[in-house]
Amino acid sequence: MAHNQFELLRQRRFLPFFATQALGAFNDNVYRQAIIGLLFYLGISPEQRTLYTNLAPALFILPYFLFSATAGQIAEKLEKSRLIRITTTMEIVIMSLAAVGFLTQNMIVLLVALFCTGLQSTLFGPVKYSILPSVLKPEELTGGNGLVEMGTSISILIGMIFGGLIFTLAGTHGPIVAATSIILLALAGNLVSRAIPRAEAGAPDLKINWNPIPESVEILRLARKQPAVRNAILGVSWFWFVGTVLTSQLPTYAEVNLGGSGTLYIFALALFSIGTGVGSVLCEKLSARTVEIGLVPLGAFGISAFMIDLYFARSGIAATQVATVGAFMAQPGSWRIVIDLIGIGLFAGFFVVPLFALIQSRTPRNEVSRVIAGMNIQNAAFIVLAAGLGIAVQRFLGWSIPQVFLALAIANVVVAIYIFTIVPEFMMRFLSWVLVRGLYRLRVHGVEKHVPDDGAALIVCNHVSYMDALILAASIPRPVRFVMYYKIFNIPVMSWIFRTAKAIPIAGAKEDPVLMQRAFEEIDAALAAGELVGIFPEGGLSKDGAIAPFKSGVERILERRPVPVVPMALRNMWTSMWSRRDGRLGRMRVPRRLRATVEVIAQAPIDGGAADAPTLEARVRELRGDAA
């Protein structure tokens, strides 16, 4: 079992897919940059060159509008490794056509092949993301997506550099080198794809609707069915909007505002790409292997912070022209720009990786390919809108590129607040993430092995502090409906977090029998819906650090719904923050054990039909041991 996302790169269930995806992204960008290199090689006029460079992205993105609905259905119906082999075989055919275009120096053939490349990417897109939840465990989704995003970012960057240098270095042999390179890369991608293990179809009996218009409407409706998924998709599309505006302005920004040449543009793009790659792979570490959407607000506001600083770092044109990256770095203020570009990419990784993981984890397996296809349609629309707005504000409003960056930073904050207001779960998870990661050093044992990946289960745990539910939520990959004493549920600020997480308040039979009955009904409904429910059977916080006898409420739950029960224990919480070891005034001060190391331990599930309160209490006592 992998305990580190990089371990996935040693496993057949992930590595061949990762390599296939990276090779595909690399080849696409080699091809597109080689076309631009050919235009310069042929000495085409700047006007014609501008026409081709504007036409090329449009041709590549057009298939996403036309064929995403069909692609989503095909990805749902076919076994996934087979579909990937089909798409990489298509790539060989398309790149063979493109090779003819390079060898004959025929732009029409190259543009037709570019449209076909967009078609192939449209077909590959839904299976690219829908295969991950099929081959990865829930706790591996964030790390797996982080690796894919990292690999894609680096492959795009290296592909652009390689493709851009072909005609510069090869000279008159450029067409032959370009043609050979793209075919060899396509062959390599197809060869690697044959090692991808079988991944079953999500909906093998799906009847395909070949009419793209009504089906596009249907998959967009499907993508909007769940509020959290709908707004995660909106967030991904907004990421593409921000990325398109930023990267499309970088060539001119490097020339006008940084005073450099094409080399400085590649340097700026490399900084952004490396930042995105690093941010993507850091997500697993920061989220402790859960689908931690609390990183999304952090990413959103981090992007804006560094983009605003980028505006102030160089708001005017460059004072001097520089020929090399070294000369640029020798100028005052250059390191600030470097840090800003890396920072934007870093927080972009924090922003987008958890969104992909959320979409995959919250979407039913028989719908995920179509939901991804719907997302691709929306992404394409946002990319086109970004390109159009970027041109419009400069041409008609006269904005400079730094002003575009500043406006984009402000717009990013507005959009982020809008998304987080509609689905407060994002901000709730952000606050709980800050609280848990800021106040504790969390060590998790056995959770990924023993908590079921899907289906109903009851989590039982000892109760030591006011933070217990947040700590368990941060340790378990799936959302958990916690049952908690209503007075804790109503604590100011924390109450908003608990309500947003759909916690279930409960009271004692003598305090409020109506609330108690309603709580048991909500618990049963949640378990019937296949959710995880977490309870603290002691019935209240520990007063002395010891585990109190478990109450019979857990038996009442299991009598009605005998689901598997996962015993869990919190260790070392008694001497940490917000336990009853300190009095009320003591809990309000900064505690002596700030950033204390606490542990969460899980044991194998017990059959709910055979579990009772004494048995579960004994299991939890065993797990906790002497580490109160």
XYZ file of C-alpha atoms in Angstrom:
628
model
C 0.000 0.000 0.000
C 1.377 3.387 -0.963
C 2.016 5.816 1.895
C 3.473 8.487 -0.361
C 2.151 9.752 -3.660
C 5.497 9.120 -5.371
C 5.118 5.425 -4.545
C 2.336 5.437 -7.159
C 5.013 6.014 -9.803
C 6.330 2.529 -9.035
C 2.976 0.801 -9.465
C 1.476 -0.500 -12.686
C -2.005 0.717 -11.819
C -0.758 4.330 -12.114
C 2.654 4.657 -13.821
C 1.697 3.645 -17.403
C -1.296 6.000 -17.332
C 0.857 8.817 -15.903
C 3.497 8.293 -18.601
C 0.876 8.108 -21.368
C -0.701 11.373 -20.211
C 2.691 13.107 -19.919
C 3.806 11.939 -23.360
C 0.526 13.103 -24.895
C 0.809 16.576 -23.350
C 4.465 16.754 -24.394
C 3.709 15.769 -28.002
C 0.776 18.193 -28.332
C 2.985 21.108 -27.369
C 5.935 19.990 -29.472
C 3.570 19.921 -32.428
C 1.943 23.297 -31.768
C 5.257 25.077 -31.182
C 6.796 23.409 -34.211
C 4.013 24.883 -36.356
C 4.963 28.352 -35.111
C 8.613 27.547 -35.818
C 7.689 26.512 -39.370
C 5.937 29.853 -39.925
C 9.150 31.700 -39.086
C 11.172 29.222 -41.150
C 8.976 29.892 -44.188
C 9.325 33.644 -43.730
C 5.577 34.232 -43.653
C 4.575 37.854 -43.099
C 3.703 38.983 -39.540
C 0.054 39.497 -40.583
C -0.290 35.944 -41.869
C 1.622 34.630 -38.859
C -0.809 36.379 -36.521
C -3.720 34.869 -38.458
C -2.335 31.356 -38.095
C -1.391 31.751 -34.413
C -4.932 32.946 -33.621
C -6.572 30.305 -35.801
C -4.581 27.406 -34.343
C -5.969 27.597 -30.749
C -9.487 28.009 -32.120
C -9.153 24.871 -34.230
C -7.749 22.934 -31.274
C -10.539 23.967 -28.881
C -13.464 23.644 -31.328
C -13.801 19.823 -30.911
C -14.391 20.302 -27.172
C -17.628 22.111 -28.012
C -18.629 19.715 -30.778
C -17.709 16.292 -29.429
C -17.322 16.399 -25.612
C -20.841 15.043 -25.061
C -20.147 12.059 -27.314
C -16.700 11.556 -25.795
C -18.161 11.454 -22.292
C -20.632 8.751 -23.254
C -17.963 6.672 -24.996
C -15.674 6.978 -21.958
C -18.558 5.809 -19.762
C -19.428 2.833 -21.969
C -16.001 1.415 -22.871
C -13.423 -0.267 -20.687
C -10.979 2.545 -19.891
C -7.598 1.055 -20.801
C -9.008 -0.005 -24.171
C -10.260 3.523 -24.850
C -6.865 4.986 -23.961
C -5.209 2.612 -26.439
C -7.723 3.721 -29.074
C -6.923 7.393 -28.468
C -3.158 6.832 -28.603
C -3.614 4.896 -31.861
C -5.563 7.886 -33.166
C -2.594 10.048 -32.160
C -0.259 7.963 -34.358
C -2.561 8.442 -37.371
C -3.001 12.169 -36.706
C 0.711 12.781 -36.208
C 1.444 10.877 -39.403
C -0.830 13.336 -41.199
C 0.910 16.215 -39.418
C 4.282 14.800 -40.486
C 3.132 15.003 -44.097
C 2.236 18.627 -43.441
C 5.711 19.384 -42.108
C 7.485 17.538 -44.918
C 5.414 19.266 -47.612
C 5.349 22.540 -45.607
C 1.586 22.666 -46.127
C -0.174 24.780 -43.499
C -3.638 23.541 -44.467
C -2.651 19.941 -43.721
C -1.065 21.009 -40.428
C -4.186 22.891 -39.342
C -6.416 19.945 -40.256
C -4.176 17.711 -38.181
C -4.356 20.249 -35.352
C -8.154 20.049 -35.405
C -7.867 16.246 -35.270
C -5.463 16.580 -32.323
C -8.144 18.585 -30.529
C -10.629 15.818 -31.342
C -8.288 13.195 -29.913
C -7.786 15.293 -26.754
C -11.562 15.667 -26.450
C -11.960 11.891 -26.463
C -9.078 11.372 -24.034
C -10.194 14.075 -21.559
C -13.077 12.242 -19.857
C -11.163 8.973 -19.461
C -8.076 10.855 -18.240
C -9.800 11.912 -15.032
C -12.432 9.191 -14.708
C -9.817 6.427 -14.597
C -8.223 7.807 -11.428
C -11.117 7.018 -9.030
C -11.265 3.564 -10.632
C -7.639 2.684 -9.864
C -6.880 4.818 -6.798
C -8.236 4.607 -3.268
C -10.047 7.708 -1.930
C -7.048 8.654 0.188
C -4.829 8.489 -2.936
C -6.954 10.767 -5.131
C -5.327 14.019 -4.034
C -1.818 12.647 -4.472
C -2.644 11.002 -7.804
C -4.223 14.157 -9.187
C -1.278 16.164 -7.911
C 1.140 13.938 -9.825
C -0.967 14.158 -12.990
C -1.115 17.964 -12.793
C 2.595 18.155 -12.052
C 3.409 15.853 -14.947
C 1.137 17.772 -17.291
C 2.613 21.172 -16.330
C 6.193 20.030 -16.771
C 5.396 18.144 -20.003
C 3.723 21.217 -21.500
C 6.699 23.389 -20.586
C 9.348 20.999 -21.924
C 7.240 20.326 -25.039
C 7.011 24.057 -25.778
C 10.769 24.464 -25.359
C 11.587 21.418 -27.479
C 9.074 22.287 -30.194
C 10.199 25.905 -30.275
C 13.848 24.938 -30.711
C 13.392 22.418 -33.534
C 13.645 24.871 -36.419
C 16.169 27.053 -34.563
C 18.620 24.191 -34.071
C 17.839 21.945 -37.034
C 17.689 24.693 -39.656
C 16.904 23.250 -43.082
C 16.374 19.837 -41.479
C 13.629 21.287 -39.286
C 10.678 19.774 -41.198
C 12.228 16.284 -41.058
C 13.110 16.587 -37.367
C 9.619 17.886 -36.516
C 7.896 15.125 -38.492
C 10.073 12.406 -36.991
C 9.719 13.717 -33.436
C 5.935 13.831 -33.329
C 5.559 10.348 -34.840
C 8.094 8.820 -32.434
C 6.389 10.464 -29.476
C 2.990 9.190 -30.618
C 4.390 5.673 -30.987
C 5.947 5.888 -27.520
C 2.628 6.982 -26.021
C 0.783 4.101 -27.662
C 3.411 1.579 -26.556
C 3.276 2.769 -22.932
C -0.540 2.816 -22.946
C -0.574 -0.943 -23.607
C 0.762 -1.483 -20.079
C -2.242 0.250 -18.474
C -4.201 -2.400 -16.568
C -7.871 -3.026 -17.181
C -10.285 -0.492 -15.617
C -13.943 -1.408 -15.979
C -16.461 0.797 -17.754
C -18.592 3.029 -15.574
C -21.818 2.286 -17.460
C -21.286 -0.508 -20.023
C -25.002 -0.661 -20.862
C -25.271 3.056 -21.625
C -27.047 3.813 -24.903
C -25.097 6.508 -26.720
C -26.965 9.556 -27.996
C -24.980 10.678 -31.045
C -26.781 14.031 -31.307
C -24.304 16.384 -29.580
C -26.659 19.281 -28.847
C -29.253 17.612 -26.563
C -26.570 15.385 -25.072
C -24.391 18.419 -24.280
C -27.339 19.943 -22.451
C -27.869 16.667 -20.590
C -24.262 16.236 -19.424
C -24.098 19.876 -18.345
C -27.243 19.210 -16.273
C -25.604 16.085 -14.879
C -22.512 18.091 -13.935
C -24.658 20.581 -12.009
C -26.682 18.007 -10.076
C -24.669 18.198 -6.828
C -23.913 21.727 -5.544
C -20.396 20.881 -4.336
C -19.483 19.172 -7.645
C -21.144 21.919 -9.691
C -19.107 24.606 -7.989
C -15.936 22.528 -8.069
C -16.392 22.367 -11.855
C -16.944 26.120 -11.894
C -13.712 26.456 -9.938
C -11.781 24.300 -12.429
C -13.163 26.331 -15.335
C -12.177 29.531 -13.550
C -8.681 28.084 -13.105
C -8.487 27.669 -16.880
C -9.745 31.238 -17.318
C -7.044 32.633 -15.006
C -4.363 30.421 -16.541
C -5.338 31.405 -20.095
C -5.293 35.138 -19.347
C -1.957 34.855 -17.547
C -0.085 32.625 -19.989
C -1.438 34.365 -23.108
C -0.063 37.684 -21.815
C 3.350 36.325 -20.816
C 5.054 36.654 -24.246
C 4.265 40.378 -24.505
C 4.795 40.896 -20.756
C 8.294 39.394 -21.047
C 9.123 41.660 -23.996
C 7.549 44.945 -22.874
C 7.588 44.849 -19.086
C 10.578 42.624 -18.408
C 12.637 43.899 -21.341
C 13.539 40.494 -22.673
C 13.191 38.223 -25.661
C 11.528 34.862 -26.270
C 14.025 33.297 -23.857
C 12.677 35.430 -21.018
C 9.117 34.413 -21.933
C 10.070 30.743 -21.623
C 11.751 31.543 -18.309
C 8.587 33.236 -17.000
C 6.440 30.343 -18.210
C 8.848 27.876 -16.590
C 8.536 29.647 -13.242
C 4.740 29.456 -13.394
C 4.782 25.810 -14.542
C 7.280 24.731 -11.896
C 5.261 26.526 -9.234
C 2.103 24.737 -10.389
C 3.878 21.386 -10.364
C 5.276 21.894 -6.860
C 1.926 23.133 -5.542
C 0.174 20.138 -7.064
C 2.403 17.556 -5.406
C 2.368 19.400 -2.078
C -1.408 19.000 -1.863
C -1.165 15.452 -0.550
C 1.216 16.483 2.230
C -0.935 19.449 3.223
C -4.160 17.448 3.115
C -2.827 14.381 4.957
C -4.075 12.130 2.130
C -7.696 13.269 2.331
C -9.721 15.102 -0.306
C -9.083 18.394 1.479
C -11.091 21.105 -0.248
C -10.021 23.457 2.521
C -6.937 24.069 0.353
C -9.113 25.655 -2.362
C -9.722 28.994 -0.572
C -6.025 29.059 0.377
C -5.132 28.599 -3.283
C -7.611 31.195 -4.524
C -6.499 33.961 -2.200
C -2.832 33.032 -2.633
C -3.113 33.417 -6.422
C -4.597 36.890 -6.004
C -2.025 37.958 -3.405
C 0.932 37.092 -5.635
C -0.758 38.495 -8.746
C -1.379 41.824 -6.999
C 2.258 41.892 -5.921
C 3.281 41.128 -9.513
C 1.468 44.299 -10.572
C 3.356 46.423 -8.049
C 6.645 44.644 -8.776
C 6.704 45.953 -12.368
C 3.698 48.081 -13.338
C 5.436 49.967 -16.137
C 7.568 49.139 -19.136
C 11.100 47.848 -18.676
C 13.750 50.520 -18.131
C 16.355 48.561 -20.088
C 16.391 45.687 -22.548
C 18.126 42.461 -21.546
C 19.371 39.674 -23.783
C 19.639 36.830 -21.290
C 17.968 35.462 -18.171
C 21.156 36.197 -16.233
C 21.034 39.855 -17.240
C 17.402 40.057 -16.158
C 18.175 38.479 -12.784
C 20.919 41.065 -12.212
C 18.358 43.883 -12.371
C 16.820 45.312 -9.170
C 13.444 43.781 -8.347
C 13.856 40.738 -10.584
C 13.764 38.257 -7.689
C 10.421 39.697 -6.588
C 8.953 38.968 -10.013
C 10.414 35.452 -9.942
C 8.882 34.747 -6.521
C 5.513 36.155 -7.660
C 5.363 33.938 -10.765
C 6.330 30.845 -8.750
C 3.828 31.816 -6.035
C 0.971 32.181 -8.525
C 1.717 28.714 -9.888
C 2.172 27.211 -6.419
C -1.218 28.402 -5.175
C -2.826 27.485 -8.505
C -1.807 23.905 -7.712
C -3.375 24.202 -4.242
C -6.523 25.513 -5.926
C -7.133 23.028 -8.722
C -5.911 19.633 -7.450
C -8.438 19.329 -4.580
C -11.209 20.381 -6.982
C -10.404 17.518 -9.341
C -10.252 15.114 -6.392
C -13.621 16.350 -5.098
C -15.291 15.948 -8.500
C -13.984 12.391 -8.774
C -14.847 11.395 -5.194
C -18.350 12.913 -5.051
C -19.581 11.838 -8.510
C -21.152 8.371 -8.953
C -18.821 6.005 -10.822
C -21.327 5.509 -13.643
C -21.512 9.276 -14.277
C -17.966 10.556 -13.730
C -16.844 10.411 -17.401
C -19.893 12.368 -18.542
C -19.454 14.890 -15.727
C -15.819 15.381 -16.786
C -17.002 15.835 -20.388
C -19.457 18.490 -19.207
C -16.622 20.179 -17.352
C -14.534 20.158 -20.545
C -17.285 21.961 -22.451
C -17.426 24.622 -19.747
C -13.612 24.813 -19.614
C -13.483 25.430 -23.363
C -16.045 28.234 -23.048
C -14.016 29.884 -20.275
C -10.785 29.594 -22.309
C -12.412 31.290 -25.311
C -13.901 33.972 -23.044
C -10.508 34.564 -21.427
C -8.782 34.947 -24.784
C -11.476 37.362 -26.022
C -11.498 39.488 -22.875
C -7.707 39.636 -22.779
C -7.669 41.118 -26.266
C -10.688 43.399 -25.676
C -9.501 45.146 -22.514
C -6.150 45.957 -24.084
C -7.452 47.033 -27.467
C -10.577 48.958 -26.428
C -9.796 50.021 -22.845
C -6.080 50.510 -23.336
C -5.066 48.478 -20.296
C -1.445 47.511 -19.870
C -0.616 43.887 -19.130
C 0.156 44.595 -15.444
C -3.277 46.254 -15.230
C -4.803 43.105 -16.726
C -3.051 41.073 -14.020
C -4.362 43.401 -11.292
C -7.932 43.223 -12.636
C -7.633 39.425 -12.864
C -6.455 39.245 -9.230
C -9.452 41.282 -8.060
C -11.856 39.250 -10.220
C -10.365 36.064 -8.791
C -11.184 37.171 -5.233
C -14.752 38.081 -6.247
C -15.336 34.731 -8.003
C -13.789 32.813 -5.098
C -16.015 34.546 -2.555
C -19.023 33.851 -4.785
C -18.238 30.129 -4.988
C -17.500 29.834 -1.267
C -20.691 31.694 -0.386
C -22.829 29.352 -2.487
C -21.128 26.234 -1.139
C -19.870 27.139 2.364
C -18.316 23.672 2.661
C -15.176 25.094 1.004
C -14.696 27.778 3.658
C -15.765 25.393 6.412
C -13.086 22.907 5.393
C -10.559 25.756 5.079
C -11.238 26.939 8.636
C -11.112 23.399 10.031
C -7.904 22.730 8.059
C -6.276 25.884 9.456
C -7.384 25.018 12.985
C -6.269 21.389 12.890
C -3.002 21.865 10.967
C -2.161 25.065 12.815
C -2.756 23.748 16.317
C -1.673 20.105 16.085
C 0.818 17.783 14.475
C -1.474 15.036 13.254
C -0.379 11.398 12.888
C -2.905 8.995 11.319
C -2.668 5.192 11.521
C -4.921 2.569 9.947
C -7.604 4.954 8.686
C -6.996 4.397 4.990
C -6.921 0.635 5.532
C -9.942 0.200 7.793
C -12.440 2.978 6.971
C -14.547 1.690 4.029
C -14.025 3.496 0.714
C -17.783 3.565 0.126
C -21.021 2.478 1.746
C -22.431 3.077 5.217
C -20.375 2.639 8.372
C -20.418 3.875 11.952
C -17.280 5.469 13.419
C -16.956 5.196 17.243
C -14.234 7.087 19.115
C -13.265 8.362 22.553
C -14.131 11.996 23.298
C -11.422 14.190 24.823
C -11.630 17.744 23.460
C -13.815 20.244 21.665
C -11.692 19.676 18.546
C -12.253 15.914 18.273
C -14.762 16.018 15.425
C -12.570 18.377 13.360
C -9.500 16.207 13.933
C -11.330 13.047 12.860
C -12.793 14.854 9.823
C -9.285 15.908 8.817
C -8.090 12.291 9.137
C -10.815 10.449 7.207
C -10.876 10.706 3.384
C -14.681 10.607 3.179
C -17.143 13.159 4.578
C -18.414 12.138 8.026
C -21.743 13.085 9.654
C -20.752 13.591 13.299
C -23.238 13.222 16.138
C -22.356 15.688 18.871
C -23.746 17.090 22.086
C -25.945 20.020 21.179
C -24.105 22.462 23.489
C -20.833 21.782 21.645
C -22.712 21.958 18.354
C -23.892 25.470 19.319
C -20.456 26.917 20.229
C -20.085 30.254 18.329
C -18.037 30.059 15.092
C -17.589 26.308 15.514
C -21.355 25.957 15.134
C -21.156 27.296 11.572
C -18.491 24.697 10.753
C -20.537 21.880 12.307
C -23.754 22.919 10.548
C -22.004 23.176 7.198
C -20.532 19.693 7.738
C -24.090 18.418 8.412
C -23.271 17.350 11.941
C -26.187 15.936 13.930
C -26.884 17.590 17.318
C -28.137 15.351 20.102
C -29.303 15.840 23.683
C -29.913 13.516 26.595
C -33.367 11.976 27.020
C -34.013 14.098 30.131
C -32.752 17.316 28.519
C -34.632 17.247 25.224
C -36.314 13.961 24.224
C -37.596 15.468 20.959
C -34.073 16.486 19.861
C -32.765 13.062 20.873
C -35.388 11.235 18.806
C -34.761 13.489 15.828
C -31.032 12.791 16.082
C -31.567 9.015 15.924
C -33.805 9.441 12.885
C -31.164 11.557 11.128
C -28.486 8.989 11.955
C -30.554 6.185 10.471
C -31.335 8.200 7.338
C -27.639 9.007 6.839
C -26.638 5.344 7.197
C -29.447 4.291 4.858
C -28.013 6.726 2.291
C -24.598 5.029 2.506
C -22.891 7.776 4.507
C -20.330 7.611 7.309
C -21.640 8.592 10.733
C -19.285 9.388 13.615
C -20.349 9.148 17.255
C -18.701 9.580 20.658
C -20.458 6.873 22.731
C -19.206 8.229 26.084
C -21.909 10.882 25.782
C -19.631 13.809 26.701
C -16.073 15.078 27.037
C -13.730 13.186 29.324
C -13.407 14.957 32.679
C -10.161 13.288 33.756
C -8.601 11.898 30.556
C -9.989 8.403 31.133
C -12.501 6.762 28.807
C -15.981 6.740 30.329
C -18.318 3.749 29.839
C -19.988 3.713 26.429
C -23.705 4.458 26.543
C -26.342 2.229 24.981
C -27.193 4.719 22.226
C -24.727 2.984 19.908
C -26.667 -0.257 20.348
C -29.897 1.529 19.548
C -28.390 2.739 16.265
C -27.143 -0.725 15.314
C -30.379 -2.478 16.218
C -32.125 -0.370 13.625
C -29.311 -0.372 11.047
C -26.568 -3.034 11.632
C -23.814 -1.413 9.544
C -20.072 -2.105 9.997
C -18.550 -0.276 12.988
C -14.996 1.139 12.823
C -13.379 1.587 16.277
C -11.082 4.626 16.393
C -9.076 6.315 19.134
C -7.600 9.750 19.721
C -4.260 9.616 21.521
C -2.412 12.379 23.423
C -5.375 14.756 23.272
C -5.871 15.141 27.060
C -2.748 17.292 27.489
C -3.333 19.235 24.254
C -5.652 22.107 23.462
C -9.228 22.468 24.595
C -9.647 19.392 26.706
C -11.131 19.674 30.192
C -7.674 19.363 31.703
C -7.602 23.163 31.647
C -10.417 25.246 33.060
C -12.423 27.729 30.994
C -9.824 30.493 31.400
C -7.007 28.070 30.647
C -8.621 27.077 27.355
C -8.762 30.726 26.291
C -5.017 31.307 26.599
C -2.380 30.003 24.208
C -1.705 26.529 25.600
C 1.676 25.138 26.499
C 1.278 22.304 24.004
C 0.622 24.336 20.877
C 1.358 22.134 17.827
C 1.241 19.030 20.038
C 1.572 15.698 18.253
C -1.730 13.816 18.420
C -2.614 10.492 16.878
C -5.708 9.036 15.244
C -5.799 5.238 15.115
C -8.377 2.996 13.434
C -9.031 -0.728 13.774
C -10.686 -3.224 11.418
C -14.489 -2.856 11.188
C -16.731 -4.979 13.397
C -19.965 -6.520 12.160
C -22.711 -4.200 13.388
C -25.010 -7.123 14.053
C -22.604 -8.545 16.637
C -21.359 -5.296 18.212
C -22.468 -3.914 21.554
C -21.362 -0.999 23.738
C -18.976 -2.984 26.038
C -17.244 -4.631 23.047
C -16.743 -1.320 21.278
C -15.545 0.349 24.466
C -12.959 -2.401 24.950
C -11.704 -1.969 21.382
C -11.336 1.807 21.748
C -9.581 1.404 25.124
C -7.155 -1.031 23.511
C -6.437 1.381 20.670
C -5.864 4.369 22.936
C -3.736 2.505 25.458
C -2.071 4.771 28.009
C -1.776 7.763 25.650
C -4.664 9.797 27.098
